[in-house]
Amino acid sequence: MNLSLFKSWYSVLALLGIAAAIACSLVAGDIADVRWLRLATGWLAGSSMALALGYVLRKYMHKYGYSPEFKLKVPIAQLERAEMRLNELRGKILTRAVASRAEITAEIKRILSEERVQRVLAVDVKPGPSGGAAFVLEVNKAFLFGRAAKWLHLHLYISIAFAAFVLAHGGRSLGLDFGGALFALSALVVVTGVIGIALWALGPTWLTRRERDLSIEESFVLHQGFQGKLQELRGTLAAEPELAALLDDVMRSGADAPARTKAALQAASQYPEERRRMLEDACVLFGQMRRVEREFRALWRIRLTFMAWRAVHIPAAVLLSAAVLVHVVSVLRY
Amino acid sequence: MEPSPQPPPTAEELELLFQLELFKDLPKKLRDVLVRFRRYTPGIAGTIFIRQGEYTEDFHYVLAGSVSAFRANADGKVELLESLGPHEWFGEVSALSNQPSLATLKADVPCTLLTIDGSTFRVLYKDVTNAKFRERIDKHYRERALIAHMRTIPLFRALSDSDLARIRPHVHFETFAKGKVIAEQDAPVSRVYMVRSGAVGCTRRLRDGKQKIVGYHMNNSSFGERALEKELATWPGTYTALAPTDVLSIEKDAFGLTFGSGSAALNALQQAALELLRADQGQAAAVRGVEDAELSRIAGDDRIEQMVRRQSVKGGEALVIDLQRCVRCNMCVETCVAVHEDRVPRLSKKGSRVSAELNLATSCYNCEIPECMMACGYGAIRRDVEGVIRFVYDNCVGCASCVSACPYGVIRYTPPPGAAPVVPKESFLEQIPWVGQFFRKAAGAAASEAESKSAPVLSARGEKVNGKSIKCDLCAGLPFEGCVYNCPTAAISRQNPAALFESESSRARVVDGAIHDAVHGGPRG
Ligand code: SF4
Ligand code: SF4
Ligand code: SF4
């Protein structure tokens, strides 16, 4: 089970959101009477939602190559010059020509900015091994805007805070109106999201346990391979329409495949050895393909189980975003 | 500077070049290779040609001037190792072993060097018709560089320079092809081996007939020290070259004959051997303390075994997927496609399982022993100062030698000029989830699109790479490694496979210990 999905400082945001929502309802009574509080919770809800959508935006911008981070790309020559100079610095550290951490850090900063690679590279200064250089330099990518995994944490917890703010914002006036619908949608999005995260925490373990022999990718590739081979054999057998019909019959079979295969092979016994062999091979191949297909389907089912929540979460989130937009525009307009 | 075919030489230059002692016996075909890839490196006084610790493969021959080799020791002191004048050379150790340079080489006065890149040097060195060249290089290495090299090998660290000089004449150079057996299990240990370049695996045959990998040796590590520790020692397993491997070896009797029994030097060596054997407890425990049956029991789910068999441990850095975290969303592969112009992914999640929960993705490991680089005869694969293996596309002729040499099958091809990309590029509207399909072009329009795809594919350096080899370039120039950066569950990370191997080896040690305690009622002696 992947508990790391839940371990994040952003959970404090969610707690703060919930605490704020409870405080509002306790202190202010009916929030409808306290205009500034209503406005504040509204803005807080809106901003939390924008932050939560930030994850989605980041994801698709990276996936399709539109992220502004792609524009930060620097020419390799610049990187190589920087790396060369860092190597020189390593030499100086080894000979104690540069001794203090502060000096080293300042020198690294200078190199990175002079070579204009400070947005691409991050250099960590770590204590060196005993008997070796006093410090070692570890060059990594800058990972400027944070990894997707961190954004997912933000997405999760800020969404919980969002639901709390929406609840506080609606106050006791929540009913079967637009506000109520907004709240219901928010709840749906958050609940499906939380279920999704829980499934993401458990799903990989189920799948991995089941994947002992073949992984989902392997079974897919293998299945494609068998299918191609079978098509090829079917093409060759087409010269003998009756044998081809026997193979088609086997390929249409379900649970009765063993019986039908047996029958087909018996029926083919009158054909020349070479042709019969071909049918036999095709039947064996078909059996193997079915086995791999079963394996793939089983793995796919598990994968679907822990991905199916998205079928509700994503459309509900799209609807919610549209509804929030309408709400904000109408409030500002009227 | 990167190697590339050079302009044709003048007749005068040719004559001078092949009058040089080192090159005068080169056969015709190797002369052509040398002429094609030679280059001249000038330097004013103070020019640093190679820095200590730098990954370089260049071999330099001093034509004029003088160059000094300095080495900074762990205590920060810099010592002058040697000065090289005309007709001497340096860089052969790095060119052969792919190891970082042992010293800094600096021009004392204005110099001119003849420079050959590592792959050309290896072609000259390994060609069987060119024994004279190899002899000269080895002789020079023995006389000038061997002591400096031996000093870096843990077994010899306790010996003084004068002791090293005394044992030097007894050092043999040997080369083993991949798969060649160096020593057989249970045969008497008659030599101590030191790996100069390459990798050696030690496999033990158990009583039940199973083979178990119990050790792994790479550059600068030694095996056979038990010959120094006790008389009549036998090999604990079979030692096999896992890659083309160069070793240094010394007859066991040579130590006694050189230093005399009971001498301080021999005692120091025996002490060092003992410590190495102790430190190597994982292996020692496996080969000495634990009964075969127990070894066999823990052999079932052995990650080390698999990693060594798949040679994964040779990797510098591997992409490791934690399957307990991976939600199979494919974002890693999709980002890899997005960051590359040619839209060919550089990784496949399929990879190889090393345990129930870890998968080594198929993506370049930036190997310690880059077999791709060794196989490339055109100097098109280089290691940069950070140790990353990179292609030099100007030199790549698309011959595919690297593709078959890479043990992990991670090198692919970009589509040849004019061919459609592996993953076609889509317009913004086409990419919108679900909605995009309504914008996708009808089949008829696909032809004109394919035409637009025939534009050259450019590498991070701006070189044309159509129809050439490609592999993971660590998202060169970008502030992130796409796959690692965009994994929503942080399931994928870069790790040193040797470190995984180490941690598994310590796990195996604990298991060994626990089994031993249970069977023998106490800790191993
Ligand atoms: S391409 Fe293959 S052999 Fe070359 S460094 Fe990468 S993993 Fe190693
Ligand atoms: S580091 Fe970049 S190039 Fe390499 S596999 Fe990951 S995304 Fe692809
Ligand atoms: S991005 Fe991460 S979770 Fe998704 S498939 Fe790749 S490794 Fe698995």
Coordinates of N, CA, C and O and ligand atoms in Angstrom, one line a residue, chain B residues 315 363-373 381 389 391 402 405-411 471, ligand 1:
Chain B
G315 N 25.2 -0.8 -14.5 CA 24.7 0.5 -14.8 C 25.2 1.6 -13.8 O 25.4 1.3 -12.6
S363 N 15.6 2.0 -20.0 CA 16.1 3.4 -20.4 C 17.6 3.4 -20.0 O 18.0 2.7 -19.2
C364 N 18.4 4.3 -20.7 CA 19.8 4.2 -20.6 C 20.3 4.3 -19.1 O 19.8 5.1 -18.3
Y365 N 21.2 3.4 -18.7 CA 21.7 3.3 -17.4 C 22.9 4.2 -17.2 O 23.5 4.2 -16.1
N366 N 23.4 4.8 -18.3 CA 24.7 5.5 -18.2 C 25.8 4.6 -17.5 O 26.3 5.0 -16.5
C367 N 26.0 3.5 -18.2 CA 26.8 2.4 -17.6 C 28.2 2.8 -17.1 O 28.8 3.7 -17.8
E368 N 28.6 2.2 -16.1 CA 30.1 2.3 -15.7 C 30.9 1.7 -16.8 O 32.0 2.2 -17.1
I369 N 30.4 0.6 -17.4 CA 31.2 0.1 -18.6 C 30.2 0.2 -19.8 O 29.4 -0.7 -20.0
P370 N 30.3 1.3 -20.5 CA 29.3 1.5 -21.6 C 29.7 0.7 -22.8 O 30.5 1.1 -23.6
E371 N 29.0 -0.5 -22.9 CA 29.4 -1.3 -24.0 C 29.0 -0.7 -25.4 O 29.6 -1.0 -26.4
C372 N 28.0 0.2 -25.4 CA 27.7 0.9 -26.6 C 28.9 1.7 -27.0 O 29.2 1.8 -28.2
M373 N 29.5 2.4 -26.1 CA 30.6 3.3 -26.4 C 31.8 2.5 -26.9 O 32.5 2.9 -27.8
I381 N 30.0 8.0 -29.5 CA 29.4 7.9 -28.2 C 30.5 8.4 -27.2 O 31.6 7.8 -27.2
I389 N 26.5 9.3 -20.6 CA 26.9 8.8 -22.0 C 26.0 9.6 -23.0 O 24.8 9.6 -22.9
F391 N 25.6 10.9 -27.3 CA 25.9 10.7 -28.7 C 26.4 12.0 -29.3 O 26.0 13.1 -28.9
C402 N 26.1 0.0 -31.8 CA 25.7 0.3 -30.4 C 24.4 -0.4 -30.0 O 24.3 -0.9 -28.9
A405 N 25.1 -3.8 -29.1 CA 26.1 -3.9 -28.0 C 25.4 -3.6 -26.6 O 25.8 -4.2 -25.6
C406 N 24.4 -2.8 -26.6 CA 23.8 -2.4 -25.3 C 23.1 -3.6 -24.7 O 22.2 -4.1 -25.3
P407 N 23.6 -4.0 -23.5 CA 23.0 -5.2 -22.9 C 21.5 -5.0 -22.5 O 20.8 -6.0 -22.3
Y408 N 21.0 -3.8 -22.4 CA 19.7 -3.6 -22.0 C 18.7 -3.2 -23.1 O 17.5 -2.9 -22.9
G409 N 19.3 -3.2 -24.3 CA 18.4 -2.9 -25.5 C 17.7 -1.5 -25.4 O 16.5 -1.4 -25.7
V410 N 18.4 -0.5 -25.0 CA 17.7 0.8 -24.8 C 18.0 1.8 -25.9 O 17.4 2.9 -25.9
I411 N 18.8 1.4 -26.9 CA 19.0 2.3 -28.0 C 18.0 2.1 -29.1 O 17.8 0.9 -29.5
K471 N 18.8 7.5 -27.5 CA 18.6 6.9 -26.2 C 18.2 8.0 -25.2 O 18.3 9.2 -25.6
Ligands
SF4_1 S1 23.1 2.8 -24.2 FE1 23.1 0.8 -23.1 S2 25.3 0.2 -22.9 FE2 25.2 2.4 -23.5 S3 25.3 3.5 -21.5 FE3 23.1 3.3 -22.0 S4 22.5 1.3 -21.0 FE4 24.7 1.3 -21.1

